[in-house]
Short mmCIF file of C-alpha atoms in Angstrom, two decimals:
data_model
loop_
_atom_site.label_atom_id
_atom_site.label_comp_id
_atom_site.label_asym_id
_atom_site.label_seq_id
_atom_site.Cartn_x
_atom_site.Cartn_y
_atom_site.Cartn_z
CA MET A 1 0.00 0.00 0.00
CA LEU A 2 1.05 3.59 -0.62
CA SER A 3 1.08 5.67 2.55
CA THR A 4 2.16 9.11 3.70
CA ARG A 5 2.72 10.43 7.20
CA GLY A 6 3.42 14.10 7.87
CA LEU A 7 4.14 14.72 4.20
CA THR A 8 5.50 18.15 3.34
CA CYS A 9 6.71 19.50 0.01
CA HIS A 10 8.25 22.79 -1.04
CA ARG A 11 8.49 24.45 -4.44
CA GLY A 12 11.33 26.89 -3.99
CA THR A 13 10.74 28.58 -0.66
CA ARG A 14 6.98 28.04 -0.70
CA ARG A 15 5.51 25.15 1.28
CA VAL A 16 2.96 23.56 -1.05
CA LEU A 17 2.01 20.55 1.09
CA ASP A 18 1.95 20.50 4.85
CA GLY A 19 1.39 17.49 7.12
CA ILE A 20 -0.53 15.17 4.79
CA ASP A 21 -1.44 11.75 6.20
CA LEU A 22 -2.93 9.37 3.65
CA ASP A 23 -3.36 5.69 2.80
CA LEU A 24 -4.23 4.77 -0.78
CA HIS A 25 -6.23 1.55 -0.59
CA ALA A 26 -6.48 -1.11 -3.29
CA GLY A 27 -9.94 -1.48 -4.79
CA GLU A 28 -10.88 2.10 -3.96
CA VAL A 29 -11.16 5.45 -5.75
CA LEU A 30 -9.83 8.43 -3.83
CA GLY A 31 -10.94 11.78 -5.22
CA VAL A 32 -8.88 14.88 -4.44
CA LEU A 33 -10.64 18.24 -4.38
CA GLY A 34 -9.63 21.82 -3.69
CA ALA A 35 -9.43 25.27 -5.21
CA ASN A 36 -6.69 26.23 -7.66
CA GLY A 37 -3.31 26.19 -5.94
CA ALA A 38 -4.47 23.90 -3.13
CA GLY A 39 -1.66 21.39 -3.80
CA LYS A 40 -3.59 18.67 -5.60
CA THR A 41 -1.22 18.20 -8.55
CA THR A 42 1.84 18.49 -6.31
CA LEU A 43 0.47 15.74 -4.07
CA LEU A 44 -0.12 13.52 -7.10
CA ALA A 45 3.44 14.14 -8.32
CA VAL A 46 4.92 13.24 -4.94
CA LEU A 47 2.85 10.07 -4.57
CA ALA A 48 3.66 9.01 -8.14
CA GLY A 49 7.39 9.37 -7.44
CA GLU A 50 7.85 12.26 -9.87
CA LEU A 51 8.62 14.85 -7.18
CA GLU A 52 10.50 14.28 -3.94
CA ALA A 53 8.91 15.22 -0.63
CA SER A 54 10.63 17.78 1.58
CA GLY A 55 9.70 16.02 4.80
CA GLY A 56 7.62 13.28 6.32
CA ALA A 57 7.37 9.71 5.05
CA VAL A 58 6.10 8.30 1.75
CA THR A 59 6.19 4.52 1.53
CA LEU A 60 5.14 1.89 -1.00
CA ASP A 61 4.74 -1.56 0.52
CA ALA A 62 6.41 -0.19 3.69
CA ARG A 63 9.52 0.78 1.71
CA PRO A 64 10.47 4.47 1.22
CA LEU A 65 9.26 5.59 -2.19
CA ARG A 66 12.60 7.28 -2.94
CA GLU A 67 14.28 3.84 -2.84
CA TRP A 68 12.18 2.53 -5.73
CA LYS A 69 13.95 2.58 -9.08
CA PRO A 70 11.99 4.26 -11.89
CA ALA A 71 11.73 1.04 -13.89
CA ALA A 72 10.28 -0.85 -10.93
CA LEU A 73 7.89 1.98 -10.10
CA ALA A 74 6.67 2.09 -13.71
CA ARG A 75 5.54 -1.52 -13.30
CA ARG A 76 3.40 -0.63 -10.30
CA ARG A 77 1.73 2.63 -11.28
CA ALA A 78 0.52 4.65 -14.25
CA VAL A 79 0.04 8.40 -14.45
CA LEU A 80 -2.27 10.49 -16.63
CA PRO A 81 -1.11 14.13 -16.31
CA GLN A 82 -3.29 17.20 -16.81
CA SER A 83 -1.99 17.69 -20.34
CA ALA A 84 -0.02 14.99 -22.10
CA SER A 85 1.85 16.52 -25.03
CA LEU A 86 3.15 14.48 -27.93
CA GLY A 87 5.12 15.98 -30.80
CA PHE A 88 5.26 12.92 -33.05
CA ASP A 89 2.42 12.04 -35.39
CA LEU A 90 2.06 8.43 -34.29
CA SER A 91 -0.96 6.25 -34.83
CA VAL A 92 -3.43 5.99 -31.96
CA ARG A 93 -2.53 2.34 -31.39
CA GLU A 94 1.17 3.22 -31.21
CA VAL A 95 0.47 5.85 -28.55
CA ILE A 96 -1.61 3.47 -26.47
CA ALA A 97 1.00 0.72 -26.80
CA MET A 98 3.51 3.02 -25.10
CA GLY A 99 1.87 1.94 -21.88
CA ALA A 100 3.42 -1.50 -22.38
CA TYR A 101 7.02 -0.19 -22.47
CA PRO A 102 7.78 -1.18 -18.84
CA PHE A 103 6.79 -4.77 -19.67
CA PRO A 104 9.15 -6.11 -22.36
CA GLU A 105 8.10 -9.65 -21.51
CA LEU A 106 4.64 -9.12 -23.02
CA SER A 107 3.99 -11.04 -26.21
CA PRO A 108 2.65 -9.19 -29.27
CA ASP A 109 -0.69 -10.93 -28.76
CA ASP A 110 -0.87 -9.86 -25.11
CA GLU A 111 0.01 -6.28 -26.03
CA ALA A 112 -2.61 -6.23 -28.78
CA ALA A 113 -5.25 -7.61 -26.39
CA LEU A 114 -4.43 -4.99 -23.76
CA THR A 115 -4.57 -2.21 -26.35
CA ALA A 116 -7.95 -3.40 -27.61
CA ARG A 117 -9.32 -3.60 -24.06
CA ALA A 118 -8.03 -0.12 -23.21
CA LEU A 119 -9.59 1.30 -26.38
CA ARG A 120 -12.96 -0.15 -25.37
CA LEU A 121 -12.71 1.14 -21.80
CA ALA A 122 -11.85 4.62 -23.06
CA ASP A 123 -14.68 4.51 -25.64
CA ALA A 124 -11.98 5.07 -28.24
CA THR A 125 -12.20 1.96 -30.43
CA ALA A 126 -13.38 4.08 -33.37
CA LEU A 127 -10.20 6.16 -33.04
CA GLY A 128 -7.87 3.18 -33.39
CA THR A 129 -7.06 3.77 -37.06
CA ARG A 130 -6.52 7.53 -36.70
CA ARG A 131 -3.33 9.57 -36.30
CA TYR A 132 -2.85 11.08 -32.86
CA LEU A 133 -2.14 14.66 -33.97
CA GLY A 134 -5.32 14.68 -36.06
CA LEU A 135 -7.52 14.17 -33.00
CA SER A 136 -9.37 16.81 -31.01
CA GLY A 137 -8.22 17.63 -27.49
CA GLY A 138 -10.89 15.46 -25.93
CA GLU A 139 -10.10 12.55 -28.24
CA GLN A 140 -6.40 12.83 -27.38
CA GLN A 141 -7.31 12.75 -23.69
CA ARG A 142 -9.22 9.51 -24.17
CA VAL A 143 -6.26 7.99 -26.02
CA GLN A 144 -3.89 9.03 -23.24
CA PHE A 145 -6.28 7.50 -20.70
CA ALA A 146 -6.15 4.26 -22.68
CA ARG A 147 -2.33 4.40 -22.62
CA ALA A 148 -2.36 4.69 -18.83
CA LEU A 149 -4.78 1.78 -18.61
CA VAL A 150 -2.47 -0.45 -20.66
CA GLN A 151 0.37 0.32 -18.26
CA VAL A 152 -1.55 -0.34 -15.06
CA LEU A 153 -3.29 -3.45 -16.42
CA ALA A 154 -0.12 -5.01 -17.84
CA ALA A 155 1.13 -5.87 -14.33
CA ARG A 156 -0.49 -9.20 -13.60
CA ALA A 157 1.47 -10.61 -10.66
CA PRO A 158 -1.09 -12.23 -8.31
CA GLY A 159 -1.96 -9.92 -5.43
CA GLN A 160 0.35 -7.13 -6.58
CA TYR A 161 -0.66 -3.65 -5.46
CA ARG A 162 -1.10 -1.28 -8.41
CA MET A 163 -1.90 2.44 -8.60
CA LEU A 164 -3.56 4.64 -11.21
CA PHE A 165 -3.00 8.41 -10.90
CA LEU A 166 -5.30 10.71 -12.89
CA ASP A 167 -4.87 14.49 -12.85
CA GLU A 168 -8.06 16.23 -13.98
CA PRO A 169 -8.79 13.46 -16.51
CA ILE A 170 -12.22 14.81 -17.51
CA SER A 171 -11.31 18.48 -18.00
CA SER A 172 -11.44 18.37 -21.82
CA LEU A 173 -14.20 15.76 -22.18
CA ASP A 174 -17.85 16.23 -23.08
CA PRO A 175 -20.42 15.20 -20.42
CA ARG A 176 -20.96 11.72 -21.88
CA HIS A 177 -17.27 10.88 -21.88
CA GLN A 178 -16.78 12.38 -18.43
CA LEU A 179 -19.28 9.88 -17.08
CA LEU A 180 -17.92 6.99 -19.15
CA LEU A 181 -14.37 7.62 -17.95
CA LEU A 182 -15.31 7.83 -14.28
CA GLN A 183 -17.54 4.78 -14.62
CA ALA A 184 -14.66 2.82 -16.15
CA VAL A 185 -12.28 3.97 -13.42
CA ARG A 186 -14.57 2.85 -10.62
CA ALA A 187 -15.35 -0.47 -12.28
CA LEU A 188 -11.65 -1.19 -12.82
CA SER A 189 -10.82 -0.32 -9.22
CA ARG A 190 -13.18 -3.13 -8.17
CA GLU A 191 -12.44 -5.66 -10.88
CA GLU A 192 -8.66 -5.25 -10.91
CA ASP A 193 -8.21 -4.23 -7.24
CA LEU A 194 -6.57 -0.96 -8.32
CA ALA A 195 -5.79 1.92 -6.00
CA VAL A 196 -6.99 5.03 -7.86
CA PHE A 197 -6.03 8.64 -7.05
CA VAL A 198 -7.98 11.13 -9.15
CA VAL A 199 -7.85 14.93 -9.05
CA LEU A 200 -11.21 16.50 -9.88
CA HIS A 201 -12.80 19.93 -9.87
CA ASP A 202 -16.44 18.89 -10.15
CA VAL A 203 -17.49 18.13 -6.57
CA ASN A 204 -20.73 16.47 -7.64
CA LEU A 205 -19.03 14.03 -10.00
CA ALA A 206 -16.50 13.31 -7.25
CA ALA A 207 -19.36 12.59 -4.83
CA ARG A 208 -20.95 10.18 -7.28
CA TRP A 209 -17.92 8.20 -8.42
CA CYS A 210 -15.37 8.28 -5.58
CA ASP A 211 -15.32 6.11 -2.47
CA ARG A 212 -13.38 8.61 -0.39
CA LEU A 213 -12.55 12.28 -0.82
CA LEU A 214 -9.55 14.33 0.27
CA LEU A 215 -10.28 18.05 0.50
CA LEU A 216 -7.23 20.33 0.40
CA SER A 217 -6.73 24.01 1.09
CA ASN A 218 -3.35 25.74 0.99
CA GLY A 219 -1.59 22.39 1.06
CA ARG A 220 -3.36 21.14 4.17
CA THR A 221 -6.09 18.58 4.71
CA VAL A 222 -9.45 20.18 5.44
CA ALA A 223 -11.41 16.92 5.42
CA HIS A 224 -10.85 13.29 4.50
CA GLY A 225 -13.52 10.61 4.42
CA THR A 226 -16.70 9.60 2.67
CA PRO A 227 -18.40 12.10 0.36
CA VAL A 228 -21.14 12.63 2.97
CA ASP A 229 -18.54 13.47 5.62
CA VAL A 230 -16.44 15.75 3.41
CA LEU A 231 -18.98 17.66 1.32
CA THR A 232 -20.57 19.83 3.98
CA PRO A 233 -21.64 23.46 3.55
CA GLN A 234 -18.99 24.55 6.04
CA ASN A 235 -16.18 22.74 4.22
CA MET A 236 -17.31 24.00 0.82
CA GLU A 237 -17.39 27.62 1.93
CA LEU A 238 -14.03 27.28 3.69
CA VAL A 239 -12.30 25.85 0.62
CA TYR A 240 -14.06 27.61 -2.26
CA ALA A 241 -15.04 30.90 -0.55
CA LEU A 242 -18.63 30.51 -1.73
CA PRO A 243 -21.79 29.69 0.19
CA ALA A 244 -23.03 26.21 -0.66
CA ARG A 245 -26.21 24.20 -0.22
CA VAL A 246 -25.78 20.44 0.19
CA THR A 247 -28.60 17.92 -0.20
CA VAL A 248 -28.13 14.19 0.32
CA GLU A 249 -30.08 11.42 -1.36
CA ASP A 250 -27.91 8.53 -2.55
CA VAL A 251 -24.89 10.83 -2.62
CA PRO A 252 -24.36 14.48 -1.66
CA SER A 253 -25.27 17.16 -4.20
CA VAL A 254 -23.61 20.56 -3.87
CA THR A 255 -24.97 23.82 -5.23
CA PHE A 256 -22.74 26.88 -4.96
CA CYS A 257 -24.30 30.32 -4.58
CA LEU A 258 -22.91 33.78 -5.23
CA PRO A 259 -22.81 35.75 -1.99
#
């Protein structure tokens, strides 16, 4: 399991994260919320091993994350950044197959099967014959999501803990594909026992599709727990500086109001 205790992180002289305690459980989707500049992307980068913490402990399977070699870490986690740039006009299937790079032992048939599955999960099968640079921004995002899925699904050691990190994965998607992506993420977390860390801005989609929520403000934890526990009017106004009305049926629903 991936865990942090007292995690701090600086960018230059500015403390971006301060005292974060977190366990990322297999089979669960953790949604991370907060206003711009709250530290969400920095936290993802630290947990994914792309940025070193300034203080506290970050461990994967009880071993300090900094001791993991990049090649070994790439076999345990996949990352979908906010914007994945690609300057080469590759085919869509070639881009998605990049997710298999950490697994040279895969046969061509296994790689093809993973690519086909990822295309289906990303609702991108119809894009398979296209060139990547000819796609719209939303289509490219779905292809990059499929690439991350290939990487995280390629690790098939029995009982092995695997992580999927998604940074604002629905920001450029239309409403249908926002729902399809989040539905696929939650289903995979159950079926494949994946630990999922997803940064979102839409609090209502987070409430619907995430098992737990982490609410950040100025690099600190405001609340951490179930959507019902986290999405309260008090927490919403504290973090977003807007009055909010929260109703609860199956899941909380938040309506922000101008003061």
